[in-house]
Short mmCIF file of C-alpha atoms and ligand atoms in Angstrom, two decimals:
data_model
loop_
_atom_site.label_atom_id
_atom_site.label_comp_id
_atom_site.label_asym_id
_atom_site.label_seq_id
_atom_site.Cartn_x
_atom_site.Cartn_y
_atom_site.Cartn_z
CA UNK R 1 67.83 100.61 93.47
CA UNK R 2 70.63 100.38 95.98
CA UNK R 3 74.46 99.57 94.59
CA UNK R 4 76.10 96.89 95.53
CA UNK R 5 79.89 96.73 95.78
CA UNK R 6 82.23 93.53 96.45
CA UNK R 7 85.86 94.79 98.26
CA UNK R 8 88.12 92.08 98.34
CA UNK R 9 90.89 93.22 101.14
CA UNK R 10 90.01 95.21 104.14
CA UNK R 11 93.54 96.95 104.29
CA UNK R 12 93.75 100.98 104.32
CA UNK R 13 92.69 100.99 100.51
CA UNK R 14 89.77 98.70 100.62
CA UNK R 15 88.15 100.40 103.85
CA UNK R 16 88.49 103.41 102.47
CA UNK R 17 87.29 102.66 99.12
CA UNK R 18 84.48 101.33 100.87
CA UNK R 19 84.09 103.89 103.41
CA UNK R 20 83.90 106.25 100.32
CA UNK R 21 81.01 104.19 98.23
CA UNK R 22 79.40 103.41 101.59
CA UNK R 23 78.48 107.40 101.97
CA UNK R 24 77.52 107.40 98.25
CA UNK R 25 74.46 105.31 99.68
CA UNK R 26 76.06 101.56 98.31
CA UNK R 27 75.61 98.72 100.09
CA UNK R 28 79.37 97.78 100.68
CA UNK R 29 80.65 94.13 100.96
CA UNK R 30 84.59 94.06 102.28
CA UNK R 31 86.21 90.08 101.73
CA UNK R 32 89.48 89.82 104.06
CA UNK R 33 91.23 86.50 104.08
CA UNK R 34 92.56 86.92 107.46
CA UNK R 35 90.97 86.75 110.69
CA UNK R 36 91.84 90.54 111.53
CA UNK R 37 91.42 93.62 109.50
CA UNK R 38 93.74 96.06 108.71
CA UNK R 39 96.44 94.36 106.12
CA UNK R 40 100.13 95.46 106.38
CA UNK R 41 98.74 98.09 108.94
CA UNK R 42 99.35 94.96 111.61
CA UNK R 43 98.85 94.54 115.56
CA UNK R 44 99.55 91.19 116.73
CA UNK R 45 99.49 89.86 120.16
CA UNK R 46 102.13 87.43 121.79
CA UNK R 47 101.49 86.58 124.95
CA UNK R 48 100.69 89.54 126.91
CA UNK R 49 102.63 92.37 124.68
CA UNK R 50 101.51 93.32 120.93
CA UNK R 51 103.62 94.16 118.44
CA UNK R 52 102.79 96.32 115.78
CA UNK R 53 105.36 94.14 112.96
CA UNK R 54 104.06 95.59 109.80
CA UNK R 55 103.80 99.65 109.13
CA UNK R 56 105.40 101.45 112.10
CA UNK R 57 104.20 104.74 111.93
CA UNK R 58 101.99 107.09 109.48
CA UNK R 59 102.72 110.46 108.01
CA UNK R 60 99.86 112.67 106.02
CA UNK R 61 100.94 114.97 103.08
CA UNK R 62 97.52 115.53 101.25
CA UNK R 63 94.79 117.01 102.92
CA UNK R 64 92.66 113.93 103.02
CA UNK R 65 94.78 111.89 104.88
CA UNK R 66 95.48 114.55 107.28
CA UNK R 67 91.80 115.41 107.84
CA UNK R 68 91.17 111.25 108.66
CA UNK R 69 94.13 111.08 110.69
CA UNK R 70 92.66 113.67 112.90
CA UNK R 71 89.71 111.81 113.20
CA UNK R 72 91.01 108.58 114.05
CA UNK R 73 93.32 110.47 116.42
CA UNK R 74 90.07 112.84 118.00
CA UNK R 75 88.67 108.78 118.46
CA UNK R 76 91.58 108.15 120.64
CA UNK R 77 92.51 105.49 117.95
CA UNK R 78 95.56 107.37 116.95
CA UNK R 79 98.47 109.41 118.86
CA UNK R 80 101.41 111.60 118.14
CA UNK R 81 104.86 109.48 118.66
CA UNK R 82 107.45 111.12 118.84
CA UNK R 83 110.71 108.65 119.92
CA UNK R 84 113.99 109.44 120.79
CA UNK R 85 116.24 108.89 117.57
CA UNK R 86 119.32 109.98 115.89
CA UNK R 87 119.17 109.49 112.39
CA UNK R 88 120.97 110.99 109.47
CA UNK R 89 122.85 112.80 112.38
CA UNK R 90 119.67 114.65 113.27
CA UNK R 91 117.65 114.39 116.20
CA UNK R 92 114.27 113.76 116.92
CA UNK R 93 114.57 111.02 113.94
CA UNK R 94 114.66 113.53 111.31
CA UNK R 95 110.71 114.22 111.27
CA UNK R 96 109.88 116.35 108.56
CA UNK R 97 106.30 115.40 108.98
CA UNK R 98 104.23 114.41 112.44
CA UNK R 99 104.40 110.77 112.93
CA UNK R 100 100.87 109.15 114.08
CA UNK R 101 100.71 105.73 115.38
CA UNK R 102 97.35 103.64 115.65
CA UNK R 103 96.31 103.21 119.77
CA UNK R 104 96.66 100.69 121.22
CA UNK R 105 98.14 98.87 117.76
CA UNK R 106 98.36 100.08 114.48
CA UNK R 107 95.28 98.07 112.84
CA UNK R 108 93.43 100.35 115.20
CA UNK R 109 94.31 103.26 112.25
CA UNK R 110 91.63 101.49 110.20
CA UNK R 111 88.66 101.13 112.71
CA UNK R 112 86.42 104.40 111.74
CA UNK R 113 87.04 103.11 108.02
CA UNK R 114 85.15 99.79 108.81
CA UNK R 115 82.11 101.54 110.36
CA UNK R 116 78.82 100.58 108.56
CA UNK R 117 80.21 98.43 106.38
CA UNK R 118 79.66 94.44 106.14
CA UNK R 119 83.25 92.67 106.56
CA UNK R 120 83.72 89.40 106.09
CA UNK R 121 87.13 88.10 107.77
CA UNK R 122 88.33 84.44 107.24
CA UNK R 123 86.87 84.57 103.38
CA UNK R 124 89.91 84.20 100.95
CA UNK R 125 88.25 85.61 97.65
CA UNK R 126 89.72 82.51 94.83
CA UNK R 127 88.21 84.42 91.96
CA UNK R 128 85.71 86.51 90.41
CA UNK R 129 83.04 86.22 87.29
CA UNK R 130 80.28 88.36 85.81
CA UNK R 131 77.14 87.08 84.78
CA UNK R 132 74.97 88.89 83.43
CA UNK R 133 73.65 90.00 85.91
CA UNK R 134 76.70 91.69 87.84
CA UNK R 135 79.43 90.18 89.73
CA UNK R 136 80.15 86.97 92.20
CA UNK R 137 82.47 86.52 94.28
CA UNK R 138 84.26 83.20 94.85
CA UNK R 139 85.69 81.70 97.67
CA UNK R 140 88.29 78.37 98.05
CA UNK R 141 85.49 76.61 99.57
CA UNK R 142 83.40 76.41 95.81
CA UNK R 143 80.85 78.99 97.48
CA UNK R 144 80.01 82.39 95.96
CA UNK R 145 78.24 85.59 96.93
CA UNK R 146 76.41 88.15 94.30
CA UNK R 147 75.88 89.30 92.25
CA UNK R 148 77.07 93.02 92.62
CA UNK R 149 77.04 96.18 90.58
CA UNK R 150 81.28 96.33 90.87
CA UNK R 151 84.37 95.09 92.11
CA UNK R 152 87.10 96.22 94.05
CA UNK R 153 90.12 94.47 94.53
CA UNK R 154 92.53 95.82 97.14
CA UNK R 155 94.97 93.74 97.18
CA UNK R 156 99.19 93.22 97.07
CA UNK R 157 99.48 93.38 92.80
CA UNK R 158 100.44 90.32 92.43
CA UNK R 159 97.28 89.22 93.71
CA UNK R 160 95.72 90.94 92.46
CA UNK R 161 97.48 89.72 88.49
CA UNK R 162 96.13 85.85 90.59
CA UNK R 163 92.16 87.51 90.59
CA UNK R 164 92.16 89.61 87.64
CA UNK R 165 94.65 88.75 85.59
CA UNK R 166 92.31 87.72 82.34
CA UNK R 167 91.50 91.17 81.76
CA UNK R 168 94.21 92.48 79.91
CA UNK R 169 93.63 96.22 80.60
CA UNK R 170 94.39 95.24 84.18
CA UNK R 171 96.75 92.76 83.73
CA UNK R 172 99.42 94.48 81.42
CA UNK R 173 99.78 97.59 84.25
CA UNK R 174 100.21 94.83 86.70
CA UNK R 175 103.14 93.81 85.14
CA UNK R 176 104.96 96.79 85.80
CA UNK R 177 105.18 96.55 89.63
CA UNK R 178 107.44 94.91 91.68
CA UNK R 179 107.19 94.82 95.51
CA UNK R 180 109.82 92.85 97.83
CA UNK R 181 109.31 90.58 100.76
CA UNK R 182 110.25 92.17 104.25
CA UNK R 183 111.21 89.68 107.46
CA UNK R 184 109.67 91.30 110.51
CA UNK R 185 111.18 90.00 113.80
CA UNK R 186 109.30 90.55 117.34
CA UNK R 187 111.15 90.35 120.31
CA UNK R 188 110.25 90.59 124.14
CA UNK R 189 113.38 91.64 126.56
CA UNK R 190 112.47 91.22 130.25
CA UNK R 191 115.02 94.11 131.15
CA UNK R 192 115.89 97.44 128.82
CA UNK R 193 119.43 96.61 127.55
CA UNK R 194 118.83 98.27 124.34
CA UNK R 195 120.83 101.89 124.18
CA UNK R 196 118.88 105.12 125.17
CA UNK R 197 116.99 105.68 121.78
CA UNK R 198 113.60 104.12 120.60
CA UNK R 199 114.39 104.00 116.54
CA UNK R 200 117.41 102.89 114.59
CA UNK R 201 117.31 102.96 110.88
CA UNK R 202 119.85 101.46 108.61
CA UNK R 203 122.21 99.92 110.62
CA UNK R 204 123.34 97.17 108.13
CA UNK R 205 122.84 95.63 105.38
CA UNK R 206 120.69 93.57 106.96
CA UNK R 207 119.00 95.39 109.53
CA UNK R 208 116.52 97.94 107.88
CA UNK R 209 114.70 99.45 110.76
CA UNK R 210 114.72 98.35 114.81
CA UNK R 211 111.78 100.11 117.18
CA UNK R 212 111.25 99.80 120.50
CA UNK R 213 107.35 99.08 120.20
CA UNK R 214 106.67 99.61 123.80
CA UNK R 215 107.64 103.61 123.30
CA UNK R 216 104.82 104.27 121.10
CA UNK R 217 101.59 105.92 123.31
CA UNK R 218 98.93 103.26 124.33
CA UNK R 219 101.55 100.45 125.33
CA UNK R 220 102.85 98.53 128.18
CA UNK R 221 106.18 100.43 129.17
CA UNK R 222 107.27 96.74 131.13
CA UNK R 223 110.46 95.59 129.87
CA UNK R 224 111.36 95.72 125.88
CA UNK R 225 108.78 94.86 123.30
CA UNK R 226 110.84 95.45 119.60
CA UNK R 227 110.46 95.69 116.66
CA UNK R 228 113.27 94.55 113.72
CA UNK R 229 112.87 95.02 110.24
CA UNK R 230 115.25 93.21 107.65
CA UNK R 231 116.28 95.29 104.87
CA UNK R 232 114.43 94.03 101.71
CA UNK R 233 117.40 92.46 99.81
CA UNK R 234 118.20 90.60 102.54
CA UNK R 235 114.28 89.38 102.94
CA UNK R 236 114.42 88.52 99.36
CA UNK R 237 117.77 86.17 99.66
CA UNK R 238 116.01 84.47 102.94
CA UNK R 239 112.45 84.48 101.62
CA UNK R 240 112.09 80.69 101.97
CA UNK R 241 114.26 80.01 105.14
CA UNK R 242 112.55 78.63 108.65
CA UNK R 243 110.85 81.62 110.81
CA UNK R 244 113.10 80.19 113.46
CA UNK R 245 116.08 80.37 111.65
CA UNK R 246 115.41 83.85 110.58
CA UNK R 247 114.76 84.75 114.29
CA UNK R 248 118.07 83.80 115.51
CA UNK R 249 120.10 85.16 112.53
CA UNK R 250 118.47 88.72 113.12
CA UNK R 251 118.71 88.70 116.51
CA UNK R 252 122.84 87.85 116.16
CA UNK R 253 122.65 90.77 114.34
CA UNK R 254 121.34 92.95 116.14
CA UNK R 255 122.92 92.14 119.05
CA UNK R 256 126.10 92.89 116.80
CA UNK R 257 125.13 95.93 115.43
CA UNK R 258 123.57 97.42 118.75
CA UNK R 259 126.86 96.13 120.95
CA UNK R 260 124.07 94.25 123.17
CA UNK R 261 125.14 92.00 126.26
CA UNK R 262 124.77 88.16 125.02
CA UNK R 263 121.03 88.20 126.29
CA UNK R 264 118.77 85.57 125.47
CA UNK R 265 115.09 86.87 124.66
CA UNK R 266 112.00 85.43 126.83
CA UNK R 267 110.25 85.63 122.95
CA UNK R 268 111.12 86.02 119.64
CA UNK R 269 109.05 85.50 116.64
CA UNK R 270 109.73 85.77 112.94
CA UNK R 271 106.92 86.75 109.91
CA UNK R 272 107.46 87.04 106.50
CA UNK R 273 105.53 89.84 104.85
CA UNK R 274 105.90 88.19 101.33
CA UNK R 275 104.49 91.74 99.06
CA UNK R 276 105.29 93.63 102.03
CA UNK R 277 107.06 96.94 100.13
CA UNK R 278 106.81 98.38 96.64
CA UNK R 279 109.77 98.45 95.19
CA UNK R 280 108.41 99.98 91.86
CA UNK R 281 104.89 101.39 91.85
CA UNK R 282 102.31 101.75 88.93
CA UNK R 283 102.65 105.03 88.69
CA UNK R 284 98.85 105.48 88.50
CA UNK R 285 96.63 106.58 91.05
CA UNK R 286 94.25 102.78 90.29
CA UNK R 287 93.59 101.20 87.59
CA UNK R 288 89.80 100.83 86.39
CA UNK R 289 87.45 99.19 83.68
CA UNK R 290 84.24 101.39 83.45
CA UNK R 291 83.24 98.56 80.85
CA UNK R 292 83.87 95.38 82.84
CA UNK R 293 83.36 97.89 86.39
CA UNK R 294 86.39 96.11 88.10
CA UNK R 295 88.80 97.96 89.18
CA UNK R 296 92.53 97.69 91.83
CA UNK R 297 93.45 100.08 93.96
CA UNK R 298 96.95 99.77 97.12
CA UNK R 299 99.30 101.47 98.20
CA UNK R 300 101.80 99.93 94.80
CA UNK R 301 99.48 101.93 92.66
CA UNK R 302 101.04 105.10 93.60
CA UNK R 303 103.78 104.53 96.26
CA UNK R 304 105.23 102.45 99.37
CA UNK R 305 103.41 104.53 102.05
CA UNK R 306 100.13 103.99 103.78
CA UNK R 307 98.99 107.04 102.83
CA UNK R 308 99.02 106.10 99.16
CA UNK R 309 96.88 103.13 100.04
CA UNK R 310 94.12 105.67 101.14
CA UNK R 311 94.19 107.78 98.89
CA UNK R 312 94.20 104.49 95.79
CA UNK R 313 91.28 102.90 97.88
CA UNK R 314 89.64 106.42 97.95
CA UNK R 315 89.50 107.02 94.55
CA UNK R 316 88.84 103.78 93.26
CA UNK R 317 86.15 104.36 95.30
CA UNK R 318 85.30 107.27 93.10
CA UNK R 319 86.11 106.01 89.90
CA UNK R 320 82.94 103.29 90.68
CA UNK R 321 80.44 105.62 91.95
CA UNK R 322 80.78 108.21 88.76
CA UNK R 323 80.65 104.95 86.16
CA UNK R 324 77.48 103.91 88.10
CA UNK R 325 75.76 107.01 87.80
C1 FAD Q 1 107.26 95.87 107.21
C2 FAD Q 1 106.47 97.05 106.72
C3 FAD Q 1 106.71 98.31 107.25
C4 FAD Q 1 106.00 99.42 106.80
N1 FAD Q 1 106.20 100.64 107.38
C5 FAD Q 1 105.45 101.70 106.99
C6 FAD Q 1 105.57 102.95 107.66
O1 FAD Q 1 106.31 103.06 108.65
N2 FAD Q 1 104.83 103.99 107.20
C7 FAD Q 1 103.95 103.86 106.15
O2 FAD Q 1 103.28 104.83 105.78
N3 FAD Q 1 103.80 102.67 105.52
C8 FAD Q 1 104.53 101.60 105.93
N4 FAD Q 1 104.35 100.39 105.32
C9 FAD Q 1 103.44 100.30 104.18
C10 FAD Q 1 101.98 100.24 104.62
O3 FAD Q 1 101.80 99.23 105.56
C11 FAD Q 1 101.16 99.96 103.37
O4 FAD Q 1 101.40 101.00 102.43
C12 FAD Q 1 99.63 99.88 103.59
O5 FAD Q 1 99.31 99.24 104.79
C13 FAD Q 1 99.07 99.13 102.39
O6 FAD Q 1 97.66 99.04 102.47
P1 FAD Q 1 96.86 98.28 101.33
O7 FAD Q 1 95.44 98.33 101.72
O8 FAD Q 1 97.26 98.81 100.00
O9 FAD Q 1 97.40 96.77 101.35
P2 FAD Q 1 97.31 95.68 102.50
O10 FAD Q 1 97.43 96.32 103.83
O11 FAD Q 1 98.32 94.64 102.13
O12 FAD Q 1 95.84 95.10 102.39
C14 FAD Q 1 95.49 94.11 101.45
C15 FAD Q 1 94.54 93.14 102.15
O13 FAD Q 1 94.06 92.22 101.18
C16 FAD Q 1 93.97 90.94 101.80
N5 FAD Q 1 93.95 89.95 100.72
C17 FAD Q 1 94.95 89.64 99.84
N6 FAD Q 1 94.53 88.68 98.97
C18 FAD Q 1 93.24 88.40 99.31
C19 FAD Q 1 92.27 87.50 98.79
N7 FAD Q 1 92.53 86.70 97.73
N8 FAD Q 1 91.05 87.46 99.37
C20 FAD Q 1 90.76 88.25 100.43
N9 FAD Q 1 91.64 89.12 100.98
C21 FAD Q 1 92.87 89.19 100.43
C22 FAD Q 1 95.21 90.88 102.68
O14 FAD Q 1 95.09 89.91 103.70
C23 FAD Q 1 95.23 92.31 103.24
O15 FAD Q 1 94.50 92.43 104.44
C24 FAD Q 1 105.04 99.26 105.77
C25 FAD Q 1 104.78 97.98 105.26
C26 FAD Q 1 105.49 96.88 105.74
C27 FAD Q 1 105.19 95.51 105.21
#
């Protein structure tokens, strides 16, 4: 008889914990509550420029990741970027390791992951029982899906603590990690006033990161598209403030920082990415009942990278196909 798996989160780790029981012959079931795939690794589109305002680039250490990145990359959904930087007084922004961006956005990184596999976008999972015959699924709207052979959820951990949080094997790990809230600001130039270099790291301590997006391969070189990360203390302290207000207090900033001509931007947008970085991971590759067969896998399991989110999703991915066996 065929497994069936429910993935709640079609971010790096779910797909590829998917991807992963998909080619163990399962049928796979991915639940995303937002309209696009891809999680933290974001593309969004204002007007006619997109903005890639969550992860900015990806580096591969393990094998794994390497070997997918060269995939996605032979797929012409991912390219070499190599910007003009100056950081830590080294050139070429101190690249130790290849940085690979997802063409034409970033969410692209994910596409080969959701191949063959059933996603459901728009379905916010609100909780999740066993009967006895396997898993269901809930959603907000009182409707459920099942039942399934196992769960995955691949979500930020404290969501995951929100879906699981009654089993205590699951739970008490949870409790350990801590991830911080991260303002992203987008911002479209009409001219380039920025100086000549396409990163900047650490220039306050409020500015975390500033990119021009339009450098990266795949995008419209016309005017300045960028990209501003707040550092995460300061995210923390403004976590409930108005997107607006945000907007305009980064961009004073910036301005500052980069010694910019008092330019007003044709567009500026603000998002919040509330359990955007982990600022203390689990320390565990996932965490899994082979009783209950529920497990969580993300990139807070083992680290703040999105490499750590494939390999988590991976071998959550695994951990369910040997307990099924
Ligand atoms: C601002 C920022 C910059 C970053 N920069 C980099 C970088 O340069 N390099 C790098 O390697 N990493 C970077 N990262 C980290 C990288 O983005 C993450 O490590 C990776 O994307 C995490 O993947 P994930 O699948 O674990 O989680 P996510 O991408 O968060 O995926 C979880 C998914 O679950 C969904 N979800 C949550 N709750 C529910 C629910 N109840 N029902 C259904 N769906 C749900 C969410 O919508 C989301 O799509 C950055 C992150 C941020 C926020």
């Amino acid at each position: 008889m065929t497994k069936r798996a429910a993935v709640i989160g079609a971010g790096l780790a779910g797909l590829s914990c998917a991807r992963t029981l998909r080619r163990a012959g399962f049928f796979v079931e991915v639940f995303e509550q937002e309209r696009m795939i891809g999680g933290r690794m974001a593309t969004t589109r204002l007007g006619t420029d997109t903005f890639d305002h969550g992860s900015q680039y990806v580096t591969a250490r393990s094998r794994e990741f390497k070997a997918y990145l060269e995939e996605v990359a032979g797929l012409g959904y991912a390219a070499r970027w190599n910007p003009r930087a100056q950081l830590n007084g080294e050139e070429g922004a101190g690249q130790m390791l290849p940085w690979y961006v997802g063409t034409p956005g970033m969410a692209s990184l994910v596409r080969p992951l959701a191949e063959s596999v059933r996603i459901h976008t728009g379905r916010k999972v609100h909780t999740v029982d066993r009967k006895d015959k396997g898993w269901h699924v809930w959603f907000e709207d009182e409707t459920s899906v099942g039942p399934f052979h196992a769960v995955a959820a691949t979500v930020p951990a404290a969501q995951a603590r929100l879906l699981l949080g009654r089993f205590d094997e699951i739970a008490q790990p949870l409790g350990r990690v801590r991830m911080m809230p991260c303002w992203a600001l987008m911002v479209r130039l009409e001219d380039k006033i920025l100086p000549d270099q396409d990163v900047f790291s650490d220039m306050s301590e409020v500015i975390r990161w500033i990119a021009r997006n339009n450098t990266k391969p795949g995008r419209s070189p016309r005017g300045e598209s960028i990209v501003i990360h707040a550092s995460p203390s300061w995210s923390r302290e403004s976590e409930d403030a108005e997107p607006e207000m945000i907007a305009e207090e980064l961009w004073g900033e910036v301005s500052h920082v980069l010694g910019l001509p008092p330019v007003r931007p044709v567009h500026m947008t603000a998002y919040l990415w509330r359990h955007g970085l982990v600022d203390q991971s689990l320390g565990e590759t996932f965490i899994y009942s082979s009783d209950h067969k529920v497990g969580v896998a993300g990139d807070w399991c083992l680290g703040r990278l999105a490499e750590h989110a494939f390999e988590s999703g991976n071998r959550l991915g695994k951990a369910i196909i040997e307990s099924l066996s």
